[in-house]
XYZ file of C-alpha atoms in Angstrom:
772
model
C -0.153 0.112 0.069
C 1.282 3.658 -0.841
C 2.376 5.869 2.030
C -0.243 8.428 0.896
C -3.058 5.757 1.300
C -1.746 4.975 4.756
C -1.694 8.461 5.814
C -5.183 8.965 4.783
C -6.453 5.891 6.519
C -4.554 6.618 9.734
C -6.047 9.948 9.791
C -9.632 8.442 9.094
C -9.128 6.136 11.999
C -7.735 8.811 14.283
C -10.902 10.837 13.302
C -13.361 8.209 13.944
C -11.796 6.649 17.158
C -14.577 8.459 19.201
C -17.450 7.600 17.044
C -20.068 5.603 18.784
C -24.070 5.133 18.581
C -26.012 6.361 21.377
C -25.995 4.129 24.232
C -28.585 1.215 24.709
C -30.092 2.802 27.695
C -30.432 6.172 26.225
C -32.167 4.505 23.174
C -34.667 2.609 25.283
C -35.515 5.836 27.373
C -36.072 7.813 24.083
C -38.406 5.212 22.654
C -40.326 5.121 25.868
C -40.551 8.772 26.109
C -41.665 8.938 22.409
C -44.271 6.319 22.965
C -45.642 8.044 26.237
C -45.986 11.196 24.428
C -47.611 9.842 21.257
C -49.882 7.067 22.383
C -50.692 7.581 26.073
C -54.426 8.832 26.572
C -54.820 11.796 28.878
C -55.840 10.013 31.857
C -52.866 7.522 31.684
C -55.410 4.675 31.612
C -54.213 3.123 28.138
C -52.270 3.621 25.077
C -54.090 4.747 21.975
C -54.351 2.333 19.188
C -52.166 4.538 17.104
C -50.488 8.071 17.216
C -53.225 9.774 15.151
C -56.128 8.858 17.142
C -57.741 9.255 20.569
C -59.525 5.939 20.783
C -60.178 3.347 23.396
C -58.288 0.367 21.886
C -59.886 -2.564 23.936
C -61.354 -5.571 22.242
C -58.894 -5.773 19.367
C -56.119 -3.937 21.210
C -56.175 -5.930 24.713
C -53.059 -7.933 23.688
C -51.183 -5.009 22.402
C -51.701 -3.045 25.821
C -50.218 -6.050 27.619
C -47.190 -6.225 25.554
C -46.743 -2.414 26.079
C -47.479 -2.796 29.735
C -44.844 -5.204 30.101
C -42.160 -2.866 28.456
C -42.909 -0.560 31.296
C -41.658 -3.293 33.997
C -38.461 -3.580 31.779
C -38.002 0.410 31.767
C -38.579 0.365 35.697
C -35.998 -2.313 36.221
C -33.684 -0.131 34.048
C -34.125 3.036 35.587
C -35.772 2.513 38.806
C -38.018 5.555 38.155
C -41.153 5.477 40.056
C -42.907 7.051 37.145
C -42.862 3.486 35.417
C -44.438 1.849 38.387
C -47.300 4.461 38.280
C -47.877 3.912 34.475
C -47.911 0.166 35.242
C -50.709 0.257 37.693
C -52.674 2.847 35.569
C -52.599 0.746 32.487
C -53.435 -2.449 34.345
C -56.331 -0.672 35.957
C -57.510 0.592 32.430
C -57.392 -2.730 30.921
C -60.062 -3.648 33.539
C -61.973 -0.474 33.298
C -62.274 -0.521 29.289
C -62.263 -4.411 28.798
C -64.703 -5.115 26.129
C -64.947 -8.761 27.118
C -65.885 -8.068 30.848
C -65.515 -4.635 32.125
C -63.916 -4.736 35.664
C -62.077 -8.044 34.766
C -59.311 -9.420 32.863
C -61.686 -11.840 30.980
C -60.986 -12.494 27.238
C -62.299 -15.001 24.644
C -58.655 -15.731 23.131
C -56.336 -17.602 25.117
C -53.134 -16.206 23.663
C -54.486 -12.705 24.640
C -54.740 -13.875 28.208
C -51.226 -15.347 28.186
C -49.744 -12.030 27.074
C -51.460 -10.041 29.847
C -50.556 -13.126 32.360
C -46.920 -12.881 31.192
C -46.891 -8.967 31.466
C -48.479 -9.049 35.016
C -45.688 -11.609 36.100
C -43.043 -9.153 34.838
C -44.615 -6.205 36.774
C -44.745 -8.320 39.936
C -41.116 -9.540 39.356
C -40.032 -5.785 38.976
C -42.053 -4.356 41.934
C -43.129 -7.020 44.308
C -46.698 -5.284 44.130
C -49.363 -8.022 44.961
C -51.687 -6.479 42.611
C -49.689 -7.845 39.709
C -49.390 -11.310 41.304
C -53.116 -11.331 42.001
C -53.780 -10.629 38.228
C -51.353 -13.375 37.514
C -53.654 -15.830 39.621
C -56.908 -14.549 38.054
C -55.713 -14.938 34.484
C -54.000 -18.195 34.857
C -57.259 -19.693 36.217
C -59.063 -18.514 33.142
C -56.118 -19.680 30.920
C -56.407 -23.382 32.071
C -59.903 -23.658 31.151
C -58.464 -23.812 27.418
C -56.100 -26.740 28.449
C -57.092 -30.456 27.328
C -55.180 -33.376 26.033
C -51.790 -31.889 26.370
C -52.365 -28.531 24.412
C -53.836 -24.967 24.897
C -56.906 -23.839 22.440
C -56.506 -20.527 20.657
C -59.854 -19.389 21.251
C -63.061 -20.452 23.644
C -65.396 -22.463 21.827
C -63.193 -24.258 19.417
C -61.087 -27.352 19.844
C -58.527 -29.083 17.555
C -58.910 -26.349 14.718
C -57.550 -23.727 16.765
C -54.730 -25.540 18.614
C -52.373 -22.610 17.386
C -48.810 -22.353 18.573
C -49.216 -18.770 19.944
C -51.630 -19.965 22.645
C -49.409 -22.958 23.837
C -45.620 -21.527 24.183
C -46.629 -18.620 26.401
C -48.610 -20.896 28.584
C -45.450 -23.057 29.137
C -43.594 -20.049 30.260
C -46.333 -18.882 32.661
C -46.391 -22.545 34.131
C -42.906 -22.858 34.841
C -42.727 -19.493 36.339
C -45.490 -20.200 38.670
C -44.049 -23.734 39.425
C -40.581 -21.757 40.423
C -42.740 -19.313 42.549
C -45.168 -21.699 44.158
C -43.934 -25.458 43.690
C -47.108 -26.875 42.285
C -45.858 -29.711 40.318
C -49.212 -29.696 38.346
C -48.196 -26.398 36.619
C -44.660 -28.079 35.680
C -46.234 -31.242 34.422
C -48.690 -28.960 32.394
C -45.651 -27.155 30.689
C -43.865 -30.381 29.975
C -47.004 -31.840 28.428
C -47.514 -28.772 26.035
C -44.024 -28.921 25.101
C -44.242 -32.449 23.981
C -47.338 -31.748 21.911
C -45.652 -28.746 20.242
C -42.579 -30.717 19.570
C -44.604 -33.440 17.878
C -47.154 -31.248 16.007
C -45.660 -27.884 15.268
C -41.792 -27.901 15.515
C -40.415 -28.649 12.158
C -37.350 -30.199 10.876
C -35.625 -26.810 10.076
C -36.425 -25.588 13.667
C -39.279 -23.225 12.567
C -42.695 -23.351 14.408
C -45.804 -24.031 12.105
C -48.734 -21.812 13.093
C -50.782 -24.798 13.788
C -50.990 -28.486 13.334
C -53.168 -28.008 10.119
C -51.192 -25.120 8.702
C -47.811 -25.769 7.191
C -47.562 -22.562 5.107
C -43.980 -21.372 5.236
C -45.367 -17.797 5.135
C -47.282 -18.266 8.466
C -44.157 -19.362 10.413
C -44.474 -16.064 12.236
C -41.358 -14.564 14.282
C -43.514 -14.422 17.663
C -44.159 -18.286 17.275
C -40.380 -18.862 17.283
C -39.565 -16.530 19.933
C -42.015 -17.961 22.368
C -40.914 -21.474 21.690
C -37.340 -20.234 22.298
C -38.689 -18.901 25.613
C -40.437 -22.111 26.663
C -37.333 -24.245 26.042
C -35.295 -21.975 28.221
C -37.647 -21.997 31.106
C -37.993 -25.722 31.020
C -34.070 -26.271 30.684
C -33.630 -24.235 33.637
C -36.014 -25.820 35.904
C -35.374 -29.416 34.798
C -31.793 -29.280 33.989
C -32.559 -31.425 30.861
C -30.171 -30.597 27.768
C -32.949 -31.642 25.375
C -34.921 -28.516 26.030
C -32.006 -26.341 25.398
C -31.173 -28.198 22.198
C -34.625 -27.534 21.131
C -34.364 -23.745 21.645
C -30.947 -23.618 20.146
C -32.539 -25.287 16.894
C -35.148 -22.890 16.988
C -32.710 -19.961 17.222
C -30.536 -21.180 14.255
C -33.670 -21.536 12.251
C -34.102 -17.691 12.684
C -30.579 -17.175 11.991
C -30.397 -19.108 8.930
C -33.831 -18.517 7.243
C -35.073 -14.918 8.554
C -32.191 -12.506 8.272
C -31.735 -9.796 5.739
C -28.351 -10.703 4.160
C -27.133 -12.086 7.394
C -27.755 -8.901 9.238
C -31.000 -7.580 11.017
C -34.067 -9.894 11.843
C -37.151 -9.811 10.157
C -36.798 -6.815 7.659
C -39.481 -8.571 5.642
C -42.197 -8.164 8.255
C -43.424 -4.517 7.264
C -47.267 -4.567 8.046
C -48.867 -2.865 11.307
C -51.788 -4.172 12.892
C -51.417 -7.487 14.691
C -48.285 -8.234 12.760
C -46.481 -5.021 13.755
C -45.835 -6.704 16.999
C -44.615 -10.191 16.039
C -40.768 -9.352 15.628
C -40.603 -7.250 18.717
C -41.909 -10.335 20.761
C -39.536 -12.553 19.202
C -36.632 -9.781 19.734
C -37.490 -9.889 23.545
C -37.418 -13.437 24.309
C -34.709 -14.492 21.733
C -32.523 -11.695 23.666
C -33.586 -13.218 26.969
C -32.586 -16.873 25.807
C -29.051 -15.494 24.699
C -28.627 -13.593 27.945
C -29.350 -16.419 30.191
C -28.876 -19.788 28.418
C -25.860 -21.751 29.065
C -24.544 -21.635 25.291
C -21.253 -22.346 23.722
C -19.121 -18.899 23.981
C -18.954 -18.852 19.913
C -22.529 -19.347 19.509
C -23.421 -16.849 22.163
C -21.082 -14.150 20.464
C -22.784 -14.968 16.964
C -26.277 -14.355 18.367
C -25.245 -11.328 20.178
C -23.745 -9.859 17.257
C -26.937 -10.272 15.106
C -28.840 -8.834 18.108
C -26.670 -5.672 18.193
C -26.638 -5.259 14.489
C -30.324 -5.300 14.347
C -30.718 -2.827 17.107
C -28.198 -0.317 15.371
C -30.026 -0.975 12.005
C -33.369 -0.311 13.365
C -32.114 2.833 15.192
C -30.230 4.242 12.043
C -32.927 3.219 9.624
C -36.289 3.191 11.077
C -36.625 5.300 14.132
C -37.609 9.118 13.659
C -35.081 10.909 16.012
C -37.660 13.998 16.471
C -40.591 11.870 17.619
C -38.806 8.552 18.486
C -41.583 6.499 16.843
C -40.457 3.420 14.892
C -41.824 2.160 11.182
C -43.097 -1.235 10.949
C -40.736 -1.476 7.955
C -37.380 -1.434 9.823
C -35.610 -0.420 6.562
C -36.824 3.332 6.449
C -38.243 6.014 8.676
C -41.924 6.127 9.674
C -44.338 8.401 7.908
C -48.080 8.551 8.678
C -49.856 7.023 11.626
C -47.993 4.451 13.508
C -49.906 1.698 15.308
C -49.255 1.007 18.853
C -48.516 -2.534 18.033
C -45.610 -1.223 15.732
C -44.252 1.020 18.330
C -44.319 -1.781 20.868
C -42.160 -4.017 18.793
C -39.429 -1.121 19.238
C -39.932 -0.841 22.793
C -39.365 -4.800 23.062
C -36.114 -4.784 21.012
C -34.408 -1.598 22.407
C -35.585 -2.449 26.289
C -34.339 -6.199 25.751
C -31.044 -4.890 24.116
C -30.611 -2.341 26.991
C -30.710 -5.241 29.456
C -27.632 -7.096 27.928
C -25.380 -4.546 29.514
C -26.568 -5.132 33.039
C -26.006 -7.722 35.807
C -29.194 -9.109 36.753
C -29.753 -10.220 40.533
C -32.490 -12.771 41.142
C -34.054 -13.847 44.489
C -34.454 -17.498 43.512
C -32.112 -20.067 41.963
C -32.231 -20.615 38.157
C -32.762 -16.962 37.588
C -36.312 -16.927 39.037
C -38.279 -14.611 41.225
C -37.938 -10.911 41.725
C -34.994 -9.543 40.191
C -33.092 -6.249 39.564
C -30.687 -4.806 36.978
C -27.340 -3.333 37.987
C -24.814 -1.269 35.934
C -21.072 -1.428 36.484
C -20.356 0.487 39.801
C -20.345 0.045 43.552
C -23.369 -0.750 45.643
C -23.555 -0.696 49.368
C -26.473 -2.463 51.212
C -28.318 0.632 50.960
C -27.729 1.222 47.400
C -28.691 -2.270 46.560
C -32.004 -1.874 48.599
C -32.650 1.226 46.477
C -32.166 -0.634 43.384
C -34.686 -3.325 44.692
C -32.402 -5.824 46.248
C -32.853 -6.434 50.111
C -29.942 -7.363 51.980
C -28.905 -11.149 51.934
C -31.261 -11.684 49.304
C -29.360 -12.938 46.168
C -29.589 -16.491 44.954
C -28.517 -16.400 41.353
C -26.968 -13.872 38.956
C -26.458 -13.356 35.319
C -23.322 -11.594 34.207
C -22.782 -9.965 30.702
C -19.487 -11.084 28.943
C -16.270 -9.382 30.021
C -18.000 -8.173 33.481
C -16.898 -9.141 36.815
C -19.090 -9.136 39.969
C -17.313 -9.172 43.375
C -19.570 -9.793 46.170
C -18.905 -8.992 50.030
C -20.670 -10.434 53.031
C -20.775 -7.158 54.720
C -21.853 -3.907 53.908
C -19.398 -1.027 52.530
C -17.257 -3.932 50.481
C -15.847 -5.478 53.568
C -15.425 -8.990 54.945
C -14.989 -12.231 52.973
C -15.420 -11.693 49.242
C -15.616 -13.649 46.118
C -15.689 -12.719 42.468
C -17.981 -14.135 39.671
C -17.509 -13.540 36.049
C -20.305 -15.912 34.356
C -23.896 -16.766 34.914
C -24.470 -18.663 38.232
C -27.741 -20.486 38.593
C -27.295 -20.988 42.294
C -24.625 -19.275 44.406
C -24.218 -22.017 46.862
C -22.339 -21.016 49.976
C -22.954 -17.380 49.183
C -26.819 -17.808 48.616
C -28.772 -15.190 50.654
C -25.255 -13.907 52.102
C -24.367 -10.843 50.021
C -24.378 -7.436 51.599
C -22.431 -5.203 49.016
C -21.384 -5.589 45.385
C -18.660 -4.160 42.986
C -19.181 -4.769 39.362
C -16.526 -3.899 36.825
C -16.513 -3.899 33.254
C -13.169 -5.321 31.834
C -13.857 -5.236 28.356
C -11.655 -3.053 26.174
C -12.106 0.696 27.124
C -14.447 2.525 25.079
C -15.585 6.242 24.805
C -18.916 6.455 26.262
C -21.411 7.029 23.171
C -22.727 10.241 22.415
C -26.202 10.992 21.862
C -27.818 10.807 18.386
C -30.500 13.296 19.286
C -30.098 15.893 22.089
C -28.261 14.449 24.970
C -25.054 16.475 25.086
C -23.552 15.339 28.394
C -23.196 11.931 30.118
C -22.334 12.225 34.035
C -20.821 9.193 35.733
C -21.196 7.827 39.102
C -17.394 6.924 39.486
C -14.199 8.246 38.177
C -12.748 7.242 34.622
C -16.351 7.236 33.215
C -17.505 4.078 35.249
C -20.561 3.391 37.450
C -23.885 4.226 36.157
C -24.135 6.992 33.523
C -26.986 9.032 32.705
C -27.267 11.381 29.497
C -28.365 14.974 29.844
C -29.738 17.390 27.569
C -29.718 21.461 27.655
C -31.703 22.339 30.570
C -31.772 23.004 34.310
C -31.742 20.013 36.748
C -32.742 20.267 40.267
C -31.961 17.506 42.818
C -35.545 16.271 42.395
C -34.976 16.450 38.491
C -31.739 14.634 38.778
C -33.042 11.959 40.888
C -35.811 11.435 38.533
C -32.977 10.739 35.979
C -31.530 8.125 38.342
C -28.689 10.448 39.650
C -28.345 10.360 43.310
C -27.435 13.475 45.417
C -23.699 14.072 45.729
C -22.854 11.142 43.496
C -21.171 12.405 40.260
C -17.534 11.954 39.874
C -16.683 12.245 36.090
C -18.274 13.460 33.065
C -18.071 13.751 29.110
C -19.422 16.509 27.232
C -19.919 17.240 23.500
C -17.649 20.075 22.178
C -19.645 23.540 22.180
C -21.403 22.885 25.437
C -21.058 23.937 28.944
C -22.150 22.339 32.437
C -22.296 24.216 35.572
C -22.395 22.461 38.679
C -23.752 23.700 42.025
C -23.250 22.140 45.582
C -26.673 23.433 46.618
C -30.325 22.546 45.486
C -31.920 24.844 43.023
C -28.685 26.121 41.623
C -27.491 27.616 44.890
C -24.068 27.610 46.737
C -20.660 27.258 45.126
C -20.534 26.479 41.730
C -18.115 25.474 38.789
C -18.362 25.699 34.973
C -16.924 22.754 32.747
C -16.604 22.533 29.166
C -14.372 19.517 28.500
C -14.406 15.856 29.491
C -13.332 15.274 33.077
C -12.137 11.885 34.395
C -12.238 12.974 37.788
C -13.996 15.948 39.411
C -11.312 16.272 41.993
C -12.529 19.078 44.702
C -16.285 18.504 43.033
C -16.133 14.921 43.398
C -19.439 13.614 44.907
C -20.278 17.034 45.466
C -23.152 17.995 42.971
C -26.654 18.515 43.975
C -27.978 20.554 40.896
C -26.741 21.676 37.687
C -27.247 23.260 34.427
C -26.450 22.333 30.832
C -25.925 25.137 28.218
C -24.577 25.685 24.842
C -21.152 27.613 24.985
C -21.165 29.766 21.942
C -20.913 33.435 20.636
C -24.331 34.871 21.486
C -23.612 38.199 19.593
C -24.531 36.937 16.113
C -27.784 37.230 13.959
C -28.632 38.594 10.558
C -27.716 37.444 6.907
C -24.501 36.309 6.525
C -22.241 34.667 3.543
C -20.274 31.709 5.165
C -16.782 31.274 3.754
C -14.643 28.206 4.251
C -11.025 29.243 5.681
C -9.574 26.098 3.794
C -10.912 26.794 0.208
C -12.164 30.410 0.497
C -15.356 29.156 -1.307
C -18.935 29.858 0.110
C -21.330 27.546 1.807
C -23.942 27.089 -1.006
C -27.348 25.364 -1.540
C -26.227 23.601 -4.643
C -28.251 24.444 -7.826
C -30.204 27.184 -5.861
C -32.443 24.081 -4.847
C -35.772 24.675 -3.382
C -36.238 20.846 -2.630
C -36.519 19.326 0.609
C -32.987 17.393 1.145
C -31.350 19.918 -1.382
C -27.637 19.410 -0.669
C -25.329 21.885 0.714
C -21.676 22.132 -0.648
C -19.176 24.866 -1.223
C -19.380 26.806 -4.292
C -17.547 29.545 -6.056
C -18.185 33.085 -4.449
C -21.216 34.554 -5.759
C -24.073 36.801 -4.868
C -27.092 34.340 -4.978
C -29.361 33.971 -2.146
C -28.367 30.261 -2.061
C -25.142 31.622 -0.519
C -26.869 33.877 1.930
C -27.862 32.297 5.507
C -30.041 33.928 8.075
C -28.638 33.346 11.722
C -31.248 33.372 14.438
C -29.998 33.175 17.968
C -31.662 30.616 20.197
C -29.707 31.123 23.513
C -26.359 30.788 24.739
C -24.447 30.876 21.411
C -27.095 28.151 19.952
C -28.432 29.134 16.421
C -30.795 28.113 13.625
C -29.370 28.694 10.169
C -31.794 29.288 7.415
C -30.804 29.278 3.559
C -32.458 32.771 2.394
C -33.460 31.659 -0.954
C -35.653 28.639 0.283
C -36.339 29.449 3.739
C -35.421 25.908 4.705
C -32.929 25.136 7.340
C -29.376 23.831 7.312
C -29.720 20.113 8.610
C -27.653 17.086 9.462
C -29.199 14.585 7.351
C -31.142 11.599 8.765
C -30.939 12.891 12.422
C -27.545 11.097 12.424
C -24.536 11.733 14.494
C -22.044 9.863 12.378
C -19.066 11.179 10.712
C -19.372 12.111 7.036
C -23.306 12.606 7.379
C -24.000 15.584 4.830
C -25.759 18.933 5.515
C -28.872 19.288 3.559
C -31.828 21.855 3.761
C -35.260 20.940 5.235
C -38.275 22.894 6.896
C -37.031 23.961 10.332
C -38.803 21.865 13.109
C -36.462 22.852 16.066
C -34.835 19.453 16.186
C -31.439 18.927 17.511
C -30.057 18.012 13.980
C -31.120 21.812 12.933
C -29.331 23.634 15.657
C -25.745 24.794 15.678
C -23.377 26.278 18.344
C -21.229 28.962 17.008
C -17.743 28.887 18.717
C -15.471 32.008 18.054
C -11.679 31.114 17.131
C -10.394 34.511 16.155
C -11.906 35.840 12.875
C -13.378 32.456 12.099
C -15.995 30.120 13.652
C -16.577 26.414 14.355
C -20.059 25.566 13.488
C -21.225 22.447 15.873
C -23.972 20.510 15.295
C -26.048 20.085 18.681
C -26.926 16.618 17.452
C -23.248 15.356 17.675
C -20.771 17.878 18.842
C -18.826 17.370 15.819
C -17.849 19.949 13.145
C -19.541 21.274 9.994
C -16.708 20.987 7.479
C -15.894 20.477 3.681
C -15.361 16.998 2.876
C -11.726 15.628 2.243
C -10.340 19.174 2.872
C -11.463 19.971 -0.705
C -11.093 23.230 -2.593
C -13.345 22.254 -5.248
C -16.460 23.914 -6.404
C -19.470 21.759 -5.419
C -17.543 19.581 -2.606
C -19.964 18.203 -0.009
C -20.340 20.004 3.336
C -20.811 17.539 6.159
C -19.976 17.006 9.891
C -17.034 15.393 10.924
C -14.932 15.026 14.368
C -12.966 18.086 15.380
C -9.455 16.906 15.552
C -8.357 20.373 16.531
C -7.416 22.916 13.923
C -8.578 21.537 10.534
C -9.134 24.608 8.332
C -11.907 22.753 6.393
C -13.977 23.111 9.558
C -13.659 26.841 9.835
C -15.729 29.384 8.530
C -15.821 33.238 8.208
C -19.171 34.922 8.852
C -19.537 37.869 6.293
C -22.176 40.161 6.710
C -24.155 40.492 3.494
C -24.263 44.214 3.898
C -20.210 44.401 3.605
C -19.838 41.221 1.417
C -16.854 41.840 -0.770
C -16.775 39.293 -3.773
C -13.766 38.435 -5.639
C -13.141 35.655 -8.103
C -11.284 32.590 -6.860
C -9.292 30.226 -8.755
C -10.249 26.472 -7.979
C -7.393 24.114 -6.878
C -7.267 21.211 -9.365
C -8.362 18.694 -6.612
C -9.787 15.350 -7.581
C -13.114 14.455 -6.084
C -16.026 12.039 -6.671
C -19.870 12.597 -6.718
C -22.469 11.984 -5.923
C -21.102 11.563 -2.166
C -22.627 9.501 -0.521
C -23.295 7.087 -3.364
C -25.585 4.106 -4.243
C -24.074 2.431 -7.327
C -21.691 4.534 -9.372
C -19.274 7.449 -8.619
C -18.058 9.920 -10.946
C -14.888 11.905 -10.976
C -14.631 15.790 -11.616
C -11.708 15.491 -13.730
C -10.751 13.310 -16.551
C -9.987 9.827 -15.331
C -10.842 7.562 -18.206
C -8.788 4.501 -18.562
C -6.740 4.858 -15.234
C -6.457 1.997 -13.025
C -7.839 2.727 -9.350
C -7.853 1.003 -6.326
C -10.622 1.112 -3.479
C -9.600 0.514 0.102
C -12.073 0.041 3.202
C -11.699 2.274 6.189
C -9.396 -0.291 7.600
C -7.060 -0.315 4.839
C -7.948 -3.456 3.123
C -7.886 -3.438 -0.609
C -11.596 -4.225 -1.696
C -11.673 -3.611 -5.441
C -9.432 -2.822 -8.349
C -10.996 -1.157 -11.436
C -10.458 0.791 -14.630
C -12.284 4.084 -15.028
C -15.066 3.642 -17.622
C -15.461 5.820 -20.854
C -17.975 7.847 -18.931
C -15.577 8.901 -16.299
C -16.954 6.471 -13.502
C -16.397 3.367 -11.341
C -18.987 0.858 -10.024
C -19.324 0.518 -6.293
C -22.776 -1.293 -6.235
C -21.208 -4.328 -4.830
C -19.642 -2.619 -1.894
C -21.110 -2.758 1.603
C -22.431 0.310 3.193
C -19.301 2.078 4.789
C -16.491 4.720 4.093
C -13.951 3.978 1.534
C -10.918 5.517 -0.313
C -10.063 5.616 -3.899
C -6.641 5.971 -5.244
C -4.811 5.453 -8.563
C -1.842 3.190 -9.033
C 0.272 6.340 -9.831
C 2.381 7.303 -6.960
C 1.623 10.781 -5.673
C -2.166 10.973 -7.034
C -4.593 12.037 -4.495
C -6.652 9.763 -2.216
C -10.492 10.367 -2.329
C -12.845 9.410 0.247
C -16.568 8.501 -0.380
C -19.461 7.005 1.405
C -21.334 4.054 0.187
C -24.834 3.980 1.180
C-alpha cells in the first residue's frame, strides 16, 4: 500500500476513534418517552391504538396493551424510576376498566391474549413485588387453564382441534414454569412439559421453525413470535429441569431464525413490514430471543454469534427506522416512519430496545435458576443501602447473570468489607454465597470505550465513578434540580466524572436549586477532584458566541469558497456544498440566536434550515436543507476562534466541514470529528451588507460525486482508462478497476461504509467517499 494511502487511512481512524452510537439505555429511554408522548391517553389509563387517534383500543387492542405494559416493567428495572411503576398500575387498571370482554375483569375470549397479559403481570410483579400484579397473574391463569385439554391449549374459547395454534401454547409453558418456580405446584410443571411435548410432535418442524398450527404448514405463516415464544419455553424448561434436550430444541429454533429470517445475514425480520397484529410479531421474538441469549448456557462462539446479530439489528433499526424527532419507529425496519404508527408497531420497538439495554446489566435474582423477583445493575459500587434502593434487600441474592467481560465481586458485609468472592459468568445457584451478600462491586473489564454520544439531544453524560465508570446518565440542555436529577437516576452528591460534547457547558452547584458554590466545565473530566461527589443541582448550556444574528455569507477557511445550497435547490433535502463565491441568495444564510450561542441557520433563497441529514450523529453525514422543526439536527453552536467560527451541530458535537479538505467547487459540506485545527471546519461569517466578492481560482483537486453514493461514482476530472484501487476504512483492498469511458467506477457491490479511492500512480490523491 502506498504511503499516501496509509496516511489517509490513519487519519480517518484517528478521526473516528471516538465515534459510537447512542447508548442502549438512552435509546430505550427515548423510545419509551416517544411512546408516552404520542400514544398515552390523557388520563394515563391506556395507550391509543395509533398515534393519530384518541380511541379506546380495547377488544382488538387488549393484547397489545399487555405487551406495552410489559415494557414498562423493563423500563422500571432499567431506571428504578417510580414513574414507570405508576404507569404500570394505571394501565392495568385501564385494562379492567375498558375491557370489552368484561368490564372490571381481565376476561378475554382468546387464550393467547390472556397469556400475554398474564406474562406482562408476572414481569410487573417481579419488578415491583406489588401484589396487585401477582393477583392478576392468578386470576388470569385460572381462566387460561380452562383452555387446556389433552396436552395442549386452545387458541380461542369454543373451538378445539382446529384452533390449537402455537401462539396459545408456548406462552402458557412460560407462565406454568414461572408459577411452579414461585409456588412449587407440580401440576403446573407437568402441564408445561406436556405442552412442550405436544408442540414438538405437532408444530416444531425439521428446520427448527414453528408452524402456526398442526393443520397449517404454510411457510409464510411461520411468524416470528411463534419462534420467539417457543425459544422462551425451551429456556424455562431447561432451567427448571436441567434437561439438555430442552436447550437443544431452543438452539435449533434460534438457528432457524439465524439461517432463514435474516436480511443478508444482518438484521432480523426486515420482511415483516405490516402494522396491526403483525406489527408486534418481531418485537416479541426480539424480547424472548435476547432473554434466551442472555441467560442460556450456550457455547461462547454461538452466544457471540447471536449477540452480534442482536446488536446489528438494534443499530440497523435505530439508524434506519426510528424518527429522531418523535422517536416513533416504522413497521418497516428499513426506512423512517411516515403517517400514522400503530401501537403494535411502536411496541415492537420498545421490546427490541428495552431488551438490548438489558444486555449490559448484571441481573440479580431472588431465587435459583434466575427466578423470582429480580433487579438490574450497571457497573459500579453498591452498598447495602444502594442495593436496597435498586430493589435488592440485604442477604437476598440466589442467582445472577453476568454480561461477557464483566466481573462481580460480592461481599458478606456492607461497604465492601469482609469475605468476598468474584464471579464472571452466569451462576444459577450461588451455593455458599446464597442469601449472604450485603454489598457488590461490578467492573466492566472489556476494552475501554468512549461513552457513546447521543444521536439526538443529549449533550452530556455524567458518571457515578471516576474514569467514566459506574452508572451513567445522559443529559440534554436544561436546568436540573436535585429532584429532577433523581428522576433521571442520579443520586445526590454522586457524580465523579463526565463527558461533554464540544460546544457545550455544564455548571455544577453544591446546593439544590442552583445555589451555593458553582463550577463551569467545558471539556471531559475523568475525575472531578474537589467537586467529586459534591453536585446537588446542575445546568447544561450551549457555549457559543451569543452576539451573532442577521444575514451572512459563510466562507470556508481552507478553500475560501462559500457555503452553498447546490443549484439553488428549493427541494426538501437539497444538498449543501461549497461553491464559487457569488451573490445568489443560495449563498446567504439567516442566523437566528436561540440562546447561549446556539443558532438556527436558514437558507435565504428557500427559507429552509441547514440540517444534519437523517438525524444522524455519524461522521460523514451530509448537510442538507429541510423545513425547520426545532430538532437537534437543525441547531448549531457557533464557537469563535479569532476571525473564524466552528459550526457545531447540537446532535453530535462534531464540526460542519468540507469533505476531504477539498478546495473544489461543489465539494460536500458534512459533519466530522473535530481533531483540533482543521481549516476545512472553520468558517468566516461575512455580513451581506459588507460582502466583498472576488473571483477565486479553484485548485485542481480530484473529487467524486455523488457522495454518499448508491451504485456509481463519477470523477470531476478526466480519469478515463486509469487503474484505481478502492480501500476499506481499515486499509483492506476491496476492489481494483479501470475508470470507464463515462469517467466513473461501479461501487454497487460494496457494503455500506466509508472507502478511499487511489490510482496506481504514486503521488495521485486519495479520495474518500461514503457508500450508502
